[in-house]
């Protein structure tokens, strides 16, 4: 097929596929801890891994073409800086493979309006004020094509992506029923154990998002140390003083504890005990050191890659 990324030579392993959108000038710590760290681990497990920059999906929001090209390149560099190895994983740009939108059209024709209209992410984005285009509405069908095109047996998913995988499975079964069994692999969810869900620093009841979070709510992998420190020290907490993990009652403090726990490898209960009698400032200072220690070497490697256009 035209432009199709080559599989790892001779591999008979089950395929796993995932991608990220280049919707901002940098990935953020939530992308890193929630997905990229796990992608690197999956390279070492019994899978043939396919990872891509989902730049066609990024067209669902108005973006200057030059900005999108720059962000696409930055995202690819950050995949590699984060540990994705092109020698062990098929790494590619969605827009380089014409079969993505081709199969998406078939997926559109196999999906009822009612089913597409029930997709909660579309409704959520509209409710948050996004002016929707038709691309946003048909986004799940392009996502289905992304997965089905590569005979992916598994797709890493969090709770917010389960509905999209279910519609992908429905489309695959519909396709096979209409055009013949064995045409498309029906993918299974691959639940990422211990995957971290990092929340917005300014609105900790919502997920950190390169699309919807304000800059103050994002810890970008391109942020300088001083900027990371400023954002963390200004992170929303609450009027209490006790440091404990309680996402419903103390979402801001809980988010900081999760970031600390993932980066330090310390359990949440142990962190609660260690911070007994301490204030939020102490927790924030420690999170600053952990985040800076993680992002600084990543940022240096990203700069090296971007300095070499090839």
Short mmCIF file of C-alpha atoms in Angstrom, two decimals:
data_model
loop_
_atom_site.label_atom_id
_atom_site.label_comp_id
_atom_site.label_asym_id
_atom_site.label_seq_id
_atom_site.Cartn_x
_atom_site.Cartn_y
_atom_site.Cartn_z
CA UNK A 1 0.00 0.00 0.00
CA UNK A 2 1.11 3.59 -0.66
CA UNK A 3 3.25 4.99 2.12
CA UNK A 4 2.31 2.19 4.51
CA UNK A 5 4.82 1.88 7.39
CA UNK A 6 6.70 -1.38 7.18
CA UNK A 7 6.18 -3.92 9.96
CA UNK A 8 9.18 -5.12 11.90
CA UNK A 9 10.83 -7.69 9.65
CA UNK A 10 9.69 -11.26 10.22
CA UNK A 11 7.54 -10.42 13.23
CA UNK A 12 4.69 -12.77 14.08
CA UNK A 13 3.78 -10.95 17.29
CA UNK A 14 0.30 -9.47 17.88
CA UNK A 15 0.16 -5.83 16.87
CA UNK A 16 -0.60 -2.96 19.19
CA UNK A 17 -1.28 0.55 17.90
CA UNK A 18 -1.59 3.99 19.44
CA UNK A 19 -1.15 7.63 18.47
CA UNK A 20 -1.22 11.21 19.73
CA UNK A 21 -2.36 14.47 18.19
CA UNK A 22 0.04 17.39 17.61
CA UNK A 23 -2.50 19.88 18.96
CA UNK A 24 -0.07 22.09 20.90
CA UNK A 25 3.56 23.18 20.70
CA UNK A 26 4.57 20.36 23.02
CA UNK A 27 3.30 17.21 24.67
CA UNK A 28 2.62 17.59 28.38
CA UNK A 29 3.45 15.55 31.46
CA UNK A 30 0.05 13.84 31.24
CA UNK A 31 0.86 12.56 27.74
CA UNK A 32 4.22 11.38 29.00
CA UNK A 33 3.08 9.59 32.14
CA UNK A 34 -0.28 8.40 30.81
CA UNK A 35 0.87 7.09 27.43
CA UNK A 36 4.47 7.56 26.31
CA UNK A 37 6.04 5.74 29.27
CA UNK A 38 3.76 2.80 28.57
CA UNK A 39 4.53 2.84 24.84
CA UNK A 40 8.21 2.38 25.65
CA UNK A 41 7.41 -0.54 27.96
CA UNK A 42 5.29 -2.21 25.28
CA UNK A 43 8.28 -2.20 22.91
CA UNK A 44 9.96 -4.63 25.31
CA UNK A 45 6.93 -6.89 25.65
CA UNK A 46 5.48 -9.47 23.29
CA UNK A 47 4.00 -7.01 20.76
CA UNK A 48 4.75 -5.54 17.38
CA UNK A 49 4.23 -1.84 18.14
CA UNK A 50 2.87 0.83 15.77
CA UNK A 51 2.91 4.46 16.95
CA UNK A 52 1.85 7.49 14.92
CA UNK A 53 1.44 11.26 15.01
CA UNK A 54 -2.30 11.81 14.43
CA UNK A 55 -2.00 15.04 12.45
CA UNK A 56 -5.22 14.46 10.47
CA UNK A 57 -7.16 14.38 13.73
CA UNK A 58 -5.60 17.74 14.62
CA UNK A 59 -7.56 19.33 11.74
CA UNK A 60 -10.77 19.18 13.80
CA UNK A 61 -9.73 22.51 15.34
CA UNK A 62 -8.62 25.55 13.27
CA UNK A 63 -4.84 25.41 12.89
CA UNK A 64 -2.42 27.35 10.70
CA UNK A 65 -0.74 24.87 8.29
CA UNK A 66 2.78 26.04 9.19
CA UNK A 67 2.01 25.69 12.89
CA UNK A 68 0.63 22.19 12.36
CA UNK A 69 3.73 21.13 10.39
CA UNK A 70 5.96 22.43 13.19
CA UNK A 71 3.90 20.72 15.89
CA UNK A 72 3.88 17.46 13.94
CA UNK A 73 7.67 17.46 13.79
CA UNK A 74 7.98 18.37 17.47
CA UNK A 75 5.61 15.56 18.48
CA UNK A 76 7.58 13.00 16.48
CA UNK A 77 10.81 14.22 18.11
CA UNK A 78 9.21 13.95 21.54
CA UNK A 79 8.13 10.35 20.87
CA UNK A 80 11.78 9.49 20.20
CA UNK A 81 13.10 11.61 23.08
CA UNK A 82 10.69 9.74 25.35
CA UNK A 83 12.16 6.38 24.34
CA UNK A 84 10.19 5.17 21.31
CA UNK A 85 12.79 3.36 19.21
CA UNK A 86 12.19 3.44 15.42
CA UNK A 87 14.31 0.29 15.14
CA UNK A 88 11.80 -1.61 17.30
CA UNK A 89 8.55 0.24 16.60
CA UNK A 90 6.91 1.41 13.37
CA UNK A 91 6.79 5.19 13.83
CA UNK A 92 4.93 7.25 11.21
CA UNK A 93 2.76 10.25 10.35
CA UNK A 94 -0.94 9.60 9.84
CA UNK A 95 -1.09 11.97 6.84
CA UNK A 96 1.63 10.01 5.01
CA UNK A 97 -0.73 7.06 4.61
CA UNK A 98 -3.60 7.82 2.22
CA UNK A 99 -5.44 4.68 3.30
CA UNK A 100 -6.39 6.30 6.63
CA UNK A 101 -9.00 8.67 5.14
CA UNK A 102 -9.94 6.08 2.50
CA UNK A 103 -10.90 3.48 5.10
CA UNK A 104 -12.46 6.22 7.26
CA UNK A 105 -14.96 6.86 4.44
CA UNK A 106 -15.95 3.19 4.47
CA UNK A 107 -16.25 3.36 8.28
CA UNK A 108 -18.51 6.43 7.94
CA UNK A 109 -20.76 4.48 5.61
CA UNK A 110 -20.99 1.61 8.10
CA UNK A 111 -21.96 3.85 11.05
CA UNK A 112 -25.47 5.10 11.73
CA UNK A 113 -26.07 8.75 12.54
CA UNK A 114 -27.61 7.72 15.85
CA UNK A 115 -24.54 5.79 16.96
CA UNK A 116 -22.20 8.62 15.96
CA UNK A 117 -24.41 11.13 17.77
CA UNK A 118 -24.11 9.18 21.03
CA UNK A 119 -20.33 9.65 21.28
CA UNK A 120 -19.75 11.39 24.60
CA UNK A 121 -16.44 13.09 23.71
CA UNK A 122 -18.14 15.02 20.88
CA UNK A 123 -20.88 16.14 23.26
CA UNK A 124 -18.35 17.09 25.95
CA UNK A 125 -16.33 19.26 23.56
CA UNK A 126 -19.44 20.99 22.27
CA UNK A 127 -20.59 21.59 25.85
CA UNK A 128 -17.21 23.21 26.59
CA UNK A 129 -17.77 25.70 23.79
CA UNK A 130 -15.89 24.15 20.88
CA UNK A 131 -17.49 25.11 17.57
CA UNK A 132 -17.81 21.66 16.00
CA UNK A 133 -17.07 20.85 12.38
CA UNK A 134 -18.12 17.67 10.60
CA UNK A 135 -14.62 16.29 11.12
CA UNK A 136 -15.06 16.39 14.88
CA UNK A 137 -18.35 14.52 14.52
CA UNK A 138 -16.77 11.79 12.34
CA UNK A 139 -13.56 11.69 14.40
CA UNK A 140 -14.37 8.22 15.87
CA UNK A 141 -14.65 6.72 12.38
CA UNK A 142 -11.21 8.01 11.41
CA UNK A 143 -9.91 6.63 14.70
CA UNK A 144 -11.49 3.28 13.81
CA UNK A 145 -9.73 3.36 10.44
CA UNK A 146 -6.41 4.14 12.16
CA UNK A 147 -6.75 0.95 14.18
CA UNK A 148 -8.33 -1.39 11.63
CA UNK A 149 -5.88 -0.52 8.86
CA UNK A 150 -3.02 -2.23 10.70
CA UNK A 151 -4.79 -5.40 11.88
CA UNK A 152 -4.10 -4.23 15.42
CA UNK A 153 -5.02 -6.97 17.87
CA UNK A 154 -4.84 -4.62 20.87
CA UNK A 155 -5.26 -0.90 21.52
CA UNK A 156 -4.01 0.73 24.75
CA UNK A 157 -7.01 2.51 26.24
CA UNK A 158 -8.00 4.54 29.26
CA UNK A 159 -11.56 4.96 30.44
CA UNK A 160 -12.07 8.03 28.22
CA UNK A 161 -11.28 6.01 25.09
CA UNK A 162 -13.37 2.90 25.76
CA UNK A 163 -16.36 4.18 23.80
CA UNK A 164 -14.19 4.88 20.75
CA UNK A 165 -12.81 1.35 20.85
CA UNK A 166 -16.31 -0.09 21.13
CA UNK A 167 -17.44 1.74 17.99
CA UNK A 168 -14.28 0.46 16.25
CA UNK A 169 -15.20 -3.10 17.18
CA UNK A 170 -18.78 -2.55 15.96
CA UNK A 171 -17.55 -1.21 12.62
CA UNK A 172 -15.13 -4.12 12.14
CA UNK A 173 -17.86 -6.67 12.84
CA UNK A 174 -20.25 -4.84 10.50
CA UNK A 175 -17.58 -4.76 7.76
CA UNK A 176 -16.85 -8.46 8.12
CA UNK A 177 -20.54 -9.31 8.09
CA UNK A 178 -21.13 -7.34 4.90
CA UNK A 179 -17.92 -8.00 2.99
CA UNK A 180 -16.78 -11.36 4.35
CA UNK A 181 -15.41 -12.79 7.58
CA UNK A 182 -11.70 -12.31 8.15
CA UNK A 183 -11.58 -8.96 6.40
CA UNK A 184 -10.76 -6.89 9.47
CA UNK A 185 -9.28 -7.84 12.83
CA UNK A 186 -11.65 -6.97 15.69
CA UNK A 187 -9.34 -5.30 18.25
CA UNK A 188 -9.33 -5.90 21.98
CA UNK A 189 -8.66 -3.25 24.64
CA UNK A 190 -5.26 -3.38 26.31
CA UNK A 191 -5.71 -1.93 29.78
CA UNK A 192 -2.58 -0.10 30.88
CA UNK A 193 -1.92 -1.19 34.45
CA UNK A 194 -0.99 1.66 36.72
CA UNK A 195 -1.48 4.23 33.96
CA UNK A 196 -1.58 7.70 35.47
CA UNK A 197 -4.37 10.18 34.74
CA UNK A 198 -2.91 13.64 35.26
CA UNK A 199 -5.32 16.51 35.84
CA UNK A 200 -5.26 20.19 34.87
CA UNK A 201 -3.32 22.23 37.47
CA UNK A 202 -5.89 25.04 37.37
CA UNK A 203 -9.03 22.87 37.09
CA UNK A 204 -8.03 19.58 38.76
CA UNK A 205 -11.45 18.01 38.21
CA UNK A 206 -10.63 17.84 34.47
CA UNK A 207 -7.90 15.96 32.64
CA UNK A 208 -4.76 17.85 31.58
CA UNK A 209 -5.31 18.52 27.87
CA UNK A 210 -3.25 20.21 25.19
CA UNK A 211 -6.53 21.20 23.52
CA UNK A 212 -8.66 22.51 26.38
CA UNK A 213 -6.34 23.32 29.31
CA UNK A 214 -4.93 26.85 29.72
CA UNK A 215 -1.15 27.19 29.66
CA UNK A 216 -1.09 27.54 33.47
CA UNK A 217 -2.78 24.15 33.75
CA UNK A 218 -0.21 22.34 31.59
CA UNK A 219 3.24 21.04 32.44
CA UNK A 220 4.74 20.99 28.95
CA UNK A 221 7.72 18.80 28.13
CA UNK A 222 9.26 21.86 26.45
CA UNK A 223 8.85 24.15 29.48
CA UNK A 224 12.02 25.55 31.03
CA UNK A 225 12.71 24.64 34.67
CA UNK A 226 11.62 28.07 35.95
CA UNK A 227 8.31 27.81 34.10
CA UNK A 228 7.60 24.34 35.44
CA UNK A 229 8.36 25.57 38.96
CA UNK A 230 6.05 28.58 38.62
CA UNK A 231 3.13 26.48 37.35
CA UNK A 232 3.45 23.82 40.05
CA UNK A 233 3.80 26.33 42.89
CA UNK A 234 0.64 28.08 41.62
CA UNK A 235 -1.34 24.83 41.23
CA UNK A 236 -4.86 24.94 42.68
CA UNK A 237 -5.25 23.12 46.02
CA UNK A 238 -7.91 23.93 48.66
CA UNK A 239 -8.46 25.81 51.91
CA UNK A 240 -7.58 22.85 54.14
CA UNK A 241 -4.08 21.93 55.27
CA UNK A 242 -4.08 18.11 55.35
CA UNK A 243 -2.19 16.33 52.57
CA UNK A 244 -4.18 13.24 51.63
CA UNK A 245 -5.36 11.45 48.51
CA UNK A 246 -9.08 12.17 48.08
CA UNK A 247 -9.87 12.94 44.39
CA UNK A 248 -13.49 13.92 45.05
CA UNK A 249 -12.84 16.17 48.05
CA UNK A 250 -9.27 17.33 47.35
CA UNK A 251 -8.69 17.05 43.58
CA UNK A 252 -5.80 19.52 43.42
CA UNK A 253 -3.79 17.96 46.24
CA UNK A 254 -4.62 14.47 44.95
CA UNK A 255 -3.31 15.39 41.50
CA UNK A 256 0.00 16.57 42.96
CA UNK A 257 0.25 13.35 44.95
CA UNK A 258 -0.34 11.28 41.80
CA UNK A 259 2.40 13.14 39.91
CA UNK A 260 4.75 12.63 42.86
CA UNK A 261 3.83 8.95 43.19
CA UNK A 262 4.39 8.12 39.52
CA UNK A 263 7.70 9.99 39.26
CA UNK A 264 9.11 8.88 42.61
CA UNK A 265 7.74 5.34 42.60
CA UNK A 266 6.31 5.90 46.10
CA UNK A 267 2.83 4.63 46.94
CA UNK A 268 0.09 7.13 47.73
CA UNK A 269 -0.47 5.83 51.25
CA UNK A 270 3.23 6.10 52.01
CA UNK A 271 3.25 9.67 50.70
CA UNK A 272 0.31 10.58 52.91
CA UNK A 273 2.22 9.31 55.95
CA UNK A 274 5.43 11.08 54.97
CA UNK A 275 3.64 14.43 54.59
CA UNK A 276 1.77 14.25 57.90
CA UNK A 277 2.22 17.63 59.59
CA UNK A 278 3.59 19.26 56.43
CA UNK A 279 1.96 21.98 54.35
CA UNK A 280 1.03 22.13 50.67
CA UNK A 281 4.15 24.17 49.94
CA UNK A 282 6.37 21.26 50.95
CA UNK A 283 4.49 18.91 48.62
CA UNK A 284 4.69 21.37 45.74
CA UNK A 285 8.44 21.91 46.18
CA UNK A 286 9.05 18.18 46.05
CA UNK A 287 6.86 17.81 42.94
CA UNK A 288 8.86 20.61 41.31
CA UNK A 289 12.13 18.73 41.86
CA UNK A 290 10.70 15.49 40.50
CA UNK A 291 9.14 17.08 37.41
CA UNK A 292 12.23 19.15 36.60
CA UNK A 293 14.43 16.09 37.05
CA UNK A 294 12.29 14.19 34.54
CA UNK A 295 11.70 16.91 31.96
CA UNK A 296 15.19 18.48 31.77
CA UNK A 297 16.97 15.51 30.12
CA UNK A 298 13.93 14.89 27.91
CA UNK A 299 14.05 18.54 26.78
CA UNK A 300 17.77 18.30 25.96
CA UNK A 301 17.25 15.18 23.82
CA UNK A 302 14.31 16.82 22.05
CA UNK A 303 16.47 19.85 21.20
CA UNK A 304 19.16 17.58 19.74
CA UNK A 305 16.62 15.87 17.50
CA UNK A 306 14.99 19.10 16.32
CA UNK A 307 18.41 20.57 15.50
CA UNK A 308 18.78 17.84 12.84
CA UNK A 309 15.99 18.30 10.24
CA UNK A 310 16.71 14.87 8.70
#
